[in-house]
Coordinates of C-alpha atoms in Angstrom, one line a residue:
M1 CA -128.8 11.0 -82.9
F2 CA -126.8 12.5 -79.9
Y3 CA -128.8 10.4 -77.5
F4 CA -127.9 7.3 -79.6
Y5 CA -124.2 8.3 -79.9
Y6 CA -123.8 9.0 -75.9
F7 CA -125.7 5.6 -75.2
Y8 CA -123.3 3.6 -77.6
V9 CA -120.3 5.1 -75.9
L10 CA -121.6 4.6 -72.4
M11 CA -122.5 1.0 -73.1
M12 CA -118.8 0.4 -74.4
F13 CA -117.5 1.9 -71.1
V14 CA -120.0 -0.3 -69.0
L15 CA -118.7 -3.3 -71.0
M16 CA -115.0 -2.6 -70.4
V17 CA -115.5 -2.1 -66.7
F18 CA -117.3 -5.4 -66.6
L19 CA -114.4 -7.0 -68.6
I20 CA -111.8 -5.3 -66.2
Y21 CA -113.7 -6.7 -63.2
M22 CA -114.0 -10.3 -64.5
W23 CA -110.3 -10.1 -65.3
K24 CA -109.3 -9.3 -62.1
M25 CA -111.5 -11.7 -60.3
L26 CA -110.6 -14.7 -62.6
F27 CA -107.8 -17.2 -62.3
L28 CA -109.5 -19.8 -64.2
S29 CA -111.9 -20.1 -67.4
I30 CA -115.6 -19.5 -66.9
L31 CA -118.2 -21.2 -69.4
I32 CA -121.6 -19.9 -69.6
E33 CA -123.9 -22.1 -71.6
F34 CA -127.3 -21.4 -72.8
N35 CA -129.3 -24.5 -74.3
L36 CA -130.9 -23.5 -77.5
L37 CA -131.7 -26.7 -79.2
D38 CA -132.0 -30.2 -78.3
T39 CA -132.5 -32.8 -80.8
G40 CA -131.4 -36.1 -79.2
E41 CA -128.1 -36.8 -80.6
N42 CA -127.1 -33.4 -82.0
G43 CA -128.0 -30.8 -79.5
Y44 CA -126.8 -27.3 -79.8
S45 CA -125.9 -24.8 -76.9
L46 CA -124.7 -21.1 -77.3
V47 CA -121.6 -21.1 -75.1
F48 CA -119.4 -18.0 -73.9
M49 CA -116.0 -18.6 -72.6
F50 CA -114.5 -15.9 -70.4
D51 CA -110.6 -16.6 -70.0
E52 CA -107.5 -14.5 -69.9
K53 CA -107.0 -14.2 -73.5
S54 CA -110.6 -13.6 -74.6
L55 CA -111.0 -11.1 -71.8
V56 CA -108.0 -8.9 -72.6
F57 CA -108.6 -9.0 -76.4
G58 CA -112.3 -8.1 -75.7
F59 CA -111.2 -5.1 -73.5
V60 CA -109.0 -3.9 -76.3
V61 CA -111.7 -4.2 -79.1
L62 CA -114.2 -2.4 -76.9
M63 CA -111.9 0.4 -75.9
I64 CA -110.6 0.9 -79.5
S65 CA -114.4 0.9 -80.7
M66 CA -115.3 3.4 -78.1
L67 CA -112.5 5.8 -79.1
V68 CA -113.2 5.3 -82.8
M69 CA -116.7 6.1 -82.1
I70 CA -116.0 9.5 -80.4
Y71 CA -113.5 10.2 -83.3
S72 CA -116.1 9.4 -85.8
Y73 CA -118.4 12.1 -84.5
F74 CA -115.9 14.6 -85.5
Y75 CA -115.2 13.0 -88.8
I76 CA -118.7 12.5 -90.4
G77 CA -120.9 13.8 -87.7
F78 CA -122.0 16.7 -89.7
D79 CA -124.4 14.6 -91.8
Y80 CA -127.3 13.4 -89.6
M81 CA -128.5 10.4 -91.9
F82 CA -125.1 9.3 -92.9
Y83 CA -123.7 9.4 -89.1
L84 CA -126.7 7.4 -87.8
R85 CA -126.4 4.7 -90.3
F86 CA -122.6 4.6 -89.6
L87 CA -123.3 4.1 -85.9
I88 CA -125.8 1.3 -86.6
I89 CA -123.5 -0.6 -88.8
L90 CA -120.5 -0.2 -86.6
F91 CA -122.4 -1.5 -83.6
L92 CA -123.3 -4.5 -85.5
F93 CA -119.7 -4.9 -86.5
V94 CA -118.4 -4.8 -83.0
L95 CA -121.0 -7.2 -81.9
S96 CA -120.0 -9.6 -84.5
M97 CA -116.3 -9.3 -83.3
I98 CA -117.4 -10.0 -79.7
L99 CA -119.1 -13.1 -80.8
V100 CA -116.0 -14.3 -82.5
I101 CA -113.9 -13.7 -79.3
F102 CA -116.2 -15.1 -76.5
C103 CA -117.7 -17.9 -78.5
P104 CA -115.4 -21.3 -78.4
M105 CA -117.7 -23.4 -80.5
V106 CA -117.4 -23.3 -84.3
L107 CA -121.2 -23.0 -85.1
S108 CA -121.7 -20.2 -82.7
M109 CA -118.4 -18.5 -83.8
M110 CA -119.7 -18.7 -87.3
L111 CA -122.5 -16.2 -86.5
G112 CA -119.8 -13.7 -85.7
W113 CA -117.5 -14.6 -88.5
D114 CA -120.2 -14.3 -91.2
G115 CA -121.5 -11.2 -89.6
L116 CA -118.1 -9.6 -90.0
G117 CA -117.8 -10.4 -93.8
L118 CA -121.4 -9.0 -94.4
V119 CA -121.2 -5.7 -92.1
S120 CA -117.6 -5.1 -93.6
F121 CA -119.2 -5.0 -97.1
C122 CA -121.8 -2.6 -95.9
L123 CA -119.0 -0.4 -94.4
V124 CA -116.7 -0.4 -97.3
I125 CA -119.7 0.6 -99.8
F126 CA -120.8 3.3 -97.2
Y127 CA -120.1 6.3 -99.6
G128 CA -122.0 4.6 -102.4
N129 CA -120.1 5.3 -105.3
F130 CA -118.7 2.9 -108.2
M131 CA -115.3 2.4 -106.8
S132 CA -116.5 1.7 -103.3
L133 CA -118.8 -0.9 -104.7
K134 CA -116.0 -2.4 -106.5
S135 CA -113.8 -2.6 -103.4
G136 CA -116.8 -4.1 -101.5
M137 CA -117.4 -6.9 -103.9
V138 CA -113.6 -7.8 -103.9
T139 CA -113.8 -7.8 -100.1
I140 CA -116.8 -9.9 -99.7
Y141 CA -115.7 -12.3 -102.5
M142 CA -112.3 -13.0 -100.6
N143 CA -114.0 -13.3 -97.4
R144 CA -116.6 -15.8 -98.7
V145 CA -113.6 -18.2 -99.1
G146 CA -113.1 -18.4 -95.4
D147 CA -116.9 -18.6 -94.9
V148 CA -116.8 -21.8 -97.2
M149 CA -113.9 -23.3 -95.0
F150 CA -116.0 -22.5 -91.8
L151 CA -119.1 -24.2 -93.4
L152 CA -117.0 -27.3 -94.2
L153 CA -115.9 -27.3 -90.6
I154 CA -119.5 -27.3 -89.5
M155 CA -120.4 -30.3 -91.8
M156 CA -117.4 -32.2 -90.6
M157 CA -118.4 -31.6 -86.8
W158 CA -122.2 -32.1 -87.4
G159 CA -121.4 -35.7 -88.9
Y160 CA -119.6 -36.4 -85.4
G161 CA -122.3 -34.7 -83.4
I162 CA -119.8 -32.4 -81.6
W163 CA -119.0 -28.8 -81.6
N164 CA -116.0 -28.5 -79.4
S165 CA -112.8 -28.8 -81.6
S166 CA -110.7 -30.0 -78.7
V167 CA -112.4 -33.5 -79.0
M168 CA -112.1 -34.3 -82.5
Y169 CA -110.9 -37.7 -83.4
L170 CA -107.3 -37.9 -84.1
N171 CA -107.6 -39.1 -87.7
D172 CA -109.4 -35.8 -88.6
V173 CA -107.5 -33.5 -86.8
F174 CA -105.3 -32.8 -89.8
W175 CA -108.3 -31.9 -92.0
F176 CA -110.2 -30.0 -89.3
Y177 CA -107.4 -27.6 -88.8
L178 CA -106.2 -27.3 -92.2
L179 CA -109.6 -25.9 -93.1
L180 CA -109.4 -23.7 -90.1
V181 CA -106.0 -22.4 -90.9
M182 CA -107.1 -21.7 -94.5
A183 CA -110.3 -19.8 -93.1
G184 CA -107.8 -17.8 -90.6
I185 CA -105.3 -16.7 -93.5
T186 CA -108.4 -15.7 -95.7
K187 CA -109.5 -13.2 -93.0
S188 CA -106.1 -12.1 -92.1
A189 CA -105.6 -11.3 -95.8
Q190 CA -102.3 -13.3 -96.4
I191 CA -101.1 -14.5 -99.7
P192 CA -102.8 -15.5 -101.9
F193 CA -106.0 -13.6 -100.4
S194 CA -104.1 -10.2 -99.8
V195 CA -105.9 -8.1 -102.4
W196 CA -108.9 -7.4 -100.4
L197 CA -107.1 -5.4 -97.6
P198 CA -106.0 -2.4 -99.9
A199 CA -109.4 -2.4 -101.5
A200 CA -111.2 -2.0 -98.2
M201 CA -109.6 1.4 -97.8
A202 CA -112.6 2.7 -99.6
A203 CA -114.3 2.7 -96.3
P204 CA -114.3 5.9 -94.1
T205 CA -111.3 6.4 -92.2
P206 CA -112.6 5.5 -88.8
V207 CA -113.7 2.2 -90.1
S208 CA -110.1 1.5 -91.2
S209 CA -108.7 2.4 -87.9
L210 CA -111.0 -0.2 -86.5
V211 CA -110.7 -2.9 -89.2
H212 CA -107.0 -2.8 -89.6
S213 CA -106.2 -2.5 -85.9
S214 CA -108.3 -5.1 -83.7
T215 CA -111.3 -6.5 -85.6
L216 CA -111.6 -7.9 -89.1
V217 CA -108.0 -8.6 -90.0
T218 CA -107.1 -9.9 -86.4
A219 CA -110.1 -12.4 -86.2
G220 CA -108.4 -14.9 -88.3
L221 CA -105.2 -14.8 -86.2
Y222 CA -107.2 -14.7 -82.9
I223 CA -109.0 -18.0 -83.8
L224 CA -105.8 -19.7 -84.8
I225 CA -104.4 -18.7 -81.3
R226 CA -107.3 -20.1 -79.6
H227 CA -107.0 -23.4 -81.3
W228 CA -103.2 -23.7 -81.3
D229 CA -103.0 -26.7 -78.9
Y230 CA -104.3 -29.0 -81.6
M231 CA -102.5 -27.5 -84.8
L232 CA -101.0 -29.2 -87.9
M233 CA -97.9 -31.3 -88.4
L234 CA -94.6 -29.7 -88.4
W235 CA -93.7 -29.3 -92.1
V236 CA -97.1 -28.0 -92.8
Q237 CA -96.6 -25.3 -90.1
L238 CA -93.2 -24.5 -91.8
F239 CA -94.7 -24.1 -95.5
I240 CA -97.3 -21.9 -94.1
C241 CA -94.7 -19.9 -92.0
L242 CA -92.7 -19.2 -95.2
L243 CA -96.0 -18.3 -97.0
M244 CA -96.7 -15.7 -94.3
L245 CA -93.2 -14.3 -94.5
M246 CA -93.7 -13.8 -98.2
T247 CA -96.6 -11.7 -97.3
M248 CA -94.6 -9.6 -94.9
I249 CA -91.9 -8.9 -97.5
V250 CA -94.1 -8.3 -100.5
S251 CA -96.5 -5.9 -98.6
G252 CA -93.4 -4.1 -97.1
L253 CA -92.0 -3.6 -100.5
S254 CA -95.3 -2.3 -101.9
A255 CA -95.5 0.2 -99.0
L256 CA -92.4 1.7 -100.1
M257 CA -93.9 2.3 -103.7
E258 CA -97.4 3.5 -102.7
M259 CA -98.4 7.4 -102.6
D260 CA -101.8 6.9 -101.1
M261 CA -101.3 7.5 -97.5
K262 CA -104.1 5.2 -96.3
K263 CA -102.7 2.4 -98.6
V264 CA -99.3 2.6 -97.0
V265 CA -100.7 2.2 -93.6
A266 CA -102.9 -0.6 -95.0
M267 CA -99.6 -2.2 -96.3
S268 CA -97.9 -1.8 -93.0
T269 CA -100.9 -3.8 -91.4
L270 CA -100.5 -6.6 -93.8
S271 CA -96.8 -6.7 -93.1
Q272 CA -97.3 -6.9 -89.4
L273 CA -100.0 -9.7 -89.7
G274 CA -97.6 -11.7 -91.9
L275 CA -95.0 -11.3 -89.0
M276 CA -97.5 -11.9 -86.2
T277 CA -98.9 -15.3 -88.3
S278 CA -95.5 -16.6 -89.0
M279 CA -94.4 -16.3 -85.4
L280 CA -97.6 -18.2 -84.5
F281 CA -96.7 -21.0 -86.9
L282 CA -93.2 -21.2 -85.4
G283 CA -94.7 -22.1 -82.0
E284 CA -94.4 -18.7 -80.3
V285 CA -98.0 -18.1 -79.4
D286 CA -97.6 -15.7 -76.6
L287 CA -95.3 -13.5 -78.6
S288 CA -97.7 -13.3 -81.5
Y289 CA -100.8 -12.7 -79.0
I290 CA -99.1 -9.9 -77.3
H291 CA -97.9 -8.1 -80.5
M292 CA -101.4 -8.4 -81.7
I293 CA -102.6 -6.4 -78.7
N294 CA -99.7 -3.9 -78.9
H295 CA -100.4 -3.5 -82.8
A296 CA -104.0 -2.7 -82.2
F297 CA -103.1 0.4 -80.2
F298 CA -100.4 2.0 -82.3
K299 CA -102.2 1.0 -85.6
A300 CA -105.4 2.6 -84.3
L301 CA -103.6 5.8 -83.4
L302 CA -101.7 5.9 -86.8
F303 CA -105.0 5.6 -88.7
L304 CA -106.5 8.3 -86.6
S305 CA -103.6 10.7 -87.2
C306 CA -103.6 10.0 -91.0
G307 CA -107.4 10.6 -91.1
V308 CA -107.0 14.0 -89.3
M309 CA -104.2 14.9 -91.8
I310 CA -106.5 13.9 -94.9
I311 CA -109.7 15.8 -93.6
Y312 CA -107.9 18.9 -92.5
G313 CA -105.2 19.0 -95.3
W314 CA -107.3 20.1 -98.3
G315 CA -108.9 16.5 -98.7
G316 CA -107.7 13.7 -100.8
Q317 CA -105.4 10.9 -99.8
D318 CA -102.3 11.4 -102.2
S319 CA -99.5 12.1 -100.0
R320 CA -98.0 14.5 -102.6
H321 CA -101.0 16.8 -102.5
L322 CA -101.7 17.0 -98.8
M323 CA -101.0 20.4 -97.3
Y324 CA -101.5 21.6 -93.9
S325 CA -100.0 24.0 -91.3
F326 CA -97.9 23.2 -88.2
L327 CA -99.9 25.4 -86.0
G328 CA -102.7 23.4 -84.2
Y329 CA -101.3 20.1 -85.6
L330 CA -98.5 19.5 -83.2
V331 CA -100.5 17.0 -81.2
V332 CA -101.5 15.3 -84.3
L333 CA -98.0 15.3 -85.8
L334 CA -96.7 14.0 -82.3
C335 CA -99.2 11.2 -82.2
F336 CA -98.2 10.3 -85.9
F337 CA -94.6 10.2 -85.2
C338 CA -95.1 8.1 -82.0
S339 CA -97.2 5.6 -83.6
N340 CA -94.8 5.3 -86.5
V341 CA -91.7 4.7 -84.3
S342 CA -93.8 2.2 -82.4
L343 CA -94.4 0.5 -85.7
M344 CA -90.7 0.4 -86.3
G345 CA -89.9 -1.1 -82.9
F346 CA -88.2 2.0 -81.4
S347 CA -86.7 1.5 -77.8
F348 CA -89.3 1.5 -75.0
T349 CA -92.4 2.0 -77.2
S350 CA -95.2 -0.7 -77.4
G351 CA -93.9 -2.3 -80.5
F352 CA -90.5 -2.7 -79.2
Y353 CA -91.4 -4.9 -76.3
S354 CA -92.8 -7.7 -78.5
K355 CA -90.8 -7.2 -81.8
D356 CA -87.4 -7.2 -80.0
L357 CA -88.3 -10.3 -78.2
M358 CA -89.2 -11.9 -81.4
L359 CA -85.9 -11.1 -83.1
E360 CA -84.0 -12.5 -80.1
V361 CA -86.1 -15.8 -79.9
L362 CA -85.5 -16.3 -83.7
C363 CA -81.8 -16.2 -82.9
G364 CA -82.2 -19.6 -81.1
D365 CA -83.0 -22.9 -82.7
Y366 CA -84.8 -21.8 -85.7
N367 CA -84.0 -22.2 -89.5
I368 CA -81.7 -19.6 -90.6
F369 CA -83.6 -19.0 -93.7
V370 CA -86.6 -18.0 -91.6
L371 CA -84.4 -15.8 -89.5
L372 CA -83.3 -14.0 -92.8
M373 CA -86.8 -13.6 -93.9
V374 CA -87.9 -12.1 -90.7
Y375 CA -84.9 -9.7 -90.7
V376 CA -85.7 -8.5 -94.2
G377 CA -89.4 -8.0 -93.3
C378 CA -88.4 -6.0 -90.1
L379 CA -86.1 -4.0 -92.3
M380 CA -89.0 -3.1 -94.7
T381 CA -91.1 -2.1 -91.7
L382 CA -88.3 0.2 -90.7
M383 CA -88.1 1.8 -94.2
Y384 CA -91.7 2.4 -94.8
G385 CA -92.0 3.8 -91.4
L386 CA -89.3 6.3 -92.2
R387 CA -91.1 6.9 -95.5
L388 CA -94.4 7.6 -93.7
I389 CA -92.6 10.0 -91.2
M390 CA -91.3 11.8 -94.1
L391 CA -94.6 12.0 -96.0
G392 CA -96.2 13.2 -93.1
F393 CA -93.7 15.9 -92.0
G394 CA -92.9 16.8 -95.6
N395 CA -96.0 18.5 -96.4
L396 CA -96.0 21.2 -93.7
S397 CA -96.8 24.6 -95.0
N398 CA -97.2 28.1 -93.8
K399 CA -100.3 28.8 -95.7
T400 CA -103.8 29.2 -93.9
V401 CA -106.0 26.1 -94.0
V402 CA -109.5 26.1 -94.0
Y403 CA -110.0 24.2 -90.7
S404 CA -108.1 24.4 -87.5
L405 CA -107.8 21.6 -85.1
L406 CA -107.9 23.9 -82.2
D407 CA -111.4 24.1 -82.9
N408 CA -111.8 20.7 -81.8
M409 CA -110.1 20.2 -78.3
N410 CA -111.9 17.1 -77.6
L411 CA -110.3 15.4 -80.6
I412 CA -106.9 16.5 -79.3
Y413 CA -107.6 15.1 -75.8
L414 CA -108.8 11.6 -77.6
M415 CA -105.6 11.2 -79.5
F416 CA -103.4 12.2 -76.5
F417 CA -105.2 9.6 -74.3
M418 CA -104.7 7.0 -77.1
G419 CA -101.1 7.9 -77.4
V420 CA -100.5 7.4 -73.6
M421 CA -102.2 4.2 -73.8
M422 CA -100.1 3.2 -76.8
F423 CA -97.0 3.4 -74.6
L424 CA -98.5 1.9 -71.4
V425 CA -100.0 -1.1 -73.1
G426 CA -96.6 -2.5 -74.2
W427 CA -94.9 -2.0 -70.9
F428 CA -98.0 -3.7 -69.1
N429 CA -98.1 -6.6 -71.4
Y430 CA -94.3 -7.4 -71.3
W431 CA -94.4 -7.5 -67.5
N432 CA -97.8 -9.3 -67.1
F433 CA -98.3 -11.8 -69.8
I434 CA -95.0 -12.7 -71.5
V435 CA -93.8 -16.0 -70.0
I436 CA -90.8 -17.1 -72.1
E437 CA -87.3 -18.1 -71.7
W438 CA -84.7 -15.1 -71.5
W439 CA -82.4 -14.9 -74.7
N440 CA -78.9 -13.1 -74.7
V441 CA -78.0 -12.0 -78.4
N442 CA -74.2 -11.3 -78.9
M443 CA -72.9 -8.1 -80.3
E444 CA -72.2 -9.5 -83.7
M445 CA -76.0 -10.2 -84.3
K446 CA -76.6 -6.6 -83.2
F447 CA -74.1 -5.4 -85.5
F448 CA -75.4 -7.6 -88.3
E449 CA -78.8 -5.7 -88.1
F450 CA -77.1 -2.5 -88.3
I451 CA -75.3 -3.6 -91.6
F452 CA -78.4 -5.1 -92.8
F453 CA -80.3 -1.9 -92.3
W454 CA -77.8 0.4 -94.4
G455 CA -77.4 -2.2 -97.0
G456 CA -81.3 -2.3 -97.6
I457 CA -81.3 1.6 -97.8
Y458 CA -78.7 1.2 -100.5
I459 CA -80.6 -1.2 -102.6
Y460 CA -83.8 0.8 -102.1
M461 CA -82.3 3.8 -103.4
N462 CA -80.2 2.5 -106.6
M463 CA -81.4 -0.6 -107.8
F464 CA -85.2 -0.4 -108.1
N465 CA -86.3 0.0 -111.7
Y466 CA -89.6 0.4 -113.5
V467 CA -90.5 -3.2 -113.6
M468 CA -89.8 -3.7 -110.0
N469 CA -92.1 -0.6 -109.2
W470 CA -94.9 -1.8 -111.3
F471 CA -94.6 -5.2 -109.7
L472 CA -94.7 -3.7 -106.1
M473 CA -97.5 -1.2 -106.9
E474 CA -99.6 -4.4 -107.9
Y475 CA -98.9 -5.8 -104.7
G476 CA -96.8 -8.7 -106.2
F477 CA -99.6 -9.5 -109.1
M478 CA -101.8 -10.6 -106.2
K479 CA -104.6 -8.4 -107.9
W480 CA -104.0 -10.4 -111.1
L481 CA -104.1 -13.8 -109.5
T482 CA -107.5 -13.1 -107.7
V483 CA -109.6 -10.5 -108.9
S484 CA -108.5 -10.2 -112.5
G485 CA -107.9 -14.0 -112.6
I486 CA -111.6 -14.3 -111.6
S487 CA -112.7 -12.0 -114.3
F488 CA -110.4 -14.0 -116.8
F489 CA -112.1 -17.2 -115.6
L490 CA -115.5 -15.9 -116.0
M491 CA -114.6 -14.7 -119.6
L492 CA -113.3 -18.2 -120.5
I493 CA -116.5 -19.5 -119.3
D494 CA -118.3 -17.2 -121.8
I495 CA -116.0 -18.6 -124.4
F496 CA -116.7 -22.0 -123.5
V497 CA -120.5 -21.5 -123.6
Q498 CA -120.0 -20.0 -127.2
M499 CA -118.0 -23.0 -128.2
D500 CA -120.9 -25.2 -126.9
Y501 CA -123.0 -23.8 -129.6
T502 CA -120.4 -24.3 -132.3
W503 CA -117.4 -26.5 -132.4
N504 CA -118.8 -28.7 -129.5
E505 CA -121.8 -29.3 -131.6
L506 CA -119.5 -30.7 -134.1
I507 CA -117.6 -33.0 -132.1
G508 CA -120.3 -33.9 -129.6
F509 CA -123.3 -35.9 -130.2
N510 CA -124.5 -33.9 -133.2
G511 CA -121.0 -34.7 -134.8
M512 CA -121.4 -38.4 -134.0
K513 CA -124.7 -38.2 -135.8
Y514 CA -123.1 -36.9 -139.1
V515 CA -120.4 -39.4 -138.8
L516 CA -122.8 -42.1 -138.6
I517 CA -124.8 -40.8 -141.6
W518 CA -121.6 -40.7 -143.6
F519 CA -120.9 -44.2 -142.7
T520 CA -124.5 -45.1 -143.7
Y521 CA -123.9 -43.4 -147.1
V522 CA -120.5 -45.2 -147.5
Y523 CA -122.2 -48.6 -146.7
K524 CA -125.1 -47.9 -149.2
Y525 CA -123.0 -46.9 -152.1
Y526 CA -120.1 -49.4 -151.2
Y527 CA -120.8 -51.9 -154.1
L528 CA -121.5 -49.2 -156.7
F529 CA -118.1 -47.7 -155.6
V530 CA -116.2 -51.1 -156.0
K531 CA -117.8 -51.8 -159.5
V532 CA -116.5 -48.3 -160.4
I533 CA -113.1 -49.2 -159.2
L534 CA -113.0 -52.5 -161.0
V535 CA -114.2 -51.0 -164.3
M536 CA -111.4 -48.3 -164.0
L537 CA -108.7 -51.0 -163.5
L538 CA -110.1 -53.0 -166.4
L539 CA -109.9 -49.9 -168.6
L540 CA -106.3 -49.2 -167.4
T541 CA -105.3 -52.8 -168.3
L542 CA -106.6 -52.7 -171.6
L543 CA -104.8 -49.4 -172.3
L544 CA -101.6 -50.8 -171.2
L545 CA -101.8 -53.7 -173.4

């Protein structure tokens, strides 16, 4: 097992060095094509595209995968069989993500896209209990909706005999990209497909740090970024943007009510995905891409810090029951704090470089309603970030814990390295990739943000009631609209089946048979009936006379 572990880490390192070398040498895109099938009109080739966006994002995925792999050895490495199975599944998961990143053709991208859904199901049910299976079924059902959209795309492109989306005919571009957007928002867990993301927290914490930082949830956003040049009409983009902003606000409010620490971080991921997707549909592609890169690092570090707190804090994920000593956890708490302030957009952190530019750009020629919704969503980010810090630092105790983090110095070095990378990546991306106009925001707008912040805290502290808490704990009733709604639909189908054997028999063909039989009897006894009526009328006349 140890040889496989070191081989996997070495392979990730070699691939990262290769991507760095290619990115350093490249100024144009490179396409590598393998001809797999030639049927005359509809041939198929496996194409890999290496350009700036794919190389940088591939490097981020491989680096975080390598760090998560090292971290997972300290998390579940004590069980040989579990750890070996975990390594194999995680390797397939990363391989599927690499196919999505470097394959520009829809059919080859489908291999990685479908692989992400299937392997994520195996990771969510990793522990093998009932709750894990239930969460896994929710995850794979929601992801299957995006898979169906991809299959419809493949059918459409097969009809034209092309596999490159950039050469679609103009009259079919709208339907092509509408299906692509539906697939993307399904994989990114946006409304109304948000319920699977909190359910995926049943997976081990290393999986959560990888899934919610740079792989599964960002796959949908990544394919939308790659195909942005031929996107939908303006009014459709605005409608989808408002839908994504609703996801950002509802998930942010849900994070303020949740007590499970991992689910709070999952809700923060959902909120940030809503922000990135909404900025994409406003046309700010570079800002959305850079924030996705920055988010991958600080969110992975946040999950790793929460995992250490959970496993060394008497177990359990309920933040009210966690307890750990300050001694030996200084580096973990420091990483936890730094990742949270980066999530909030504190000055000179990685989240600041992209989020502050987003807010400044929105002060330009954009809808005031969109601007207010983004500000409210960022306010929610600030509030649940502060809440996470209070949950993390509010459980310190002077009691002796079972395990000490000082026994695993390699884990401390790993988290310290990831914290340094979190600060450097924002600065590096800001000065190397962002090419936009400079925006100067006046003092009144900055002061408005300050007033908005304290007003939101007052509303949060004084005006929430039981009904609102219940609404937010159910993620805006998304669970009832999706999972419970499907169950209710299946129950209705069962009712319809039962009706088919009862009432439908009376109003269907059998009912028509009974009606025809009745008319036959009426026709048969018609003359007898007329005679009886005439006799009764005659008797009545005689009595009256």
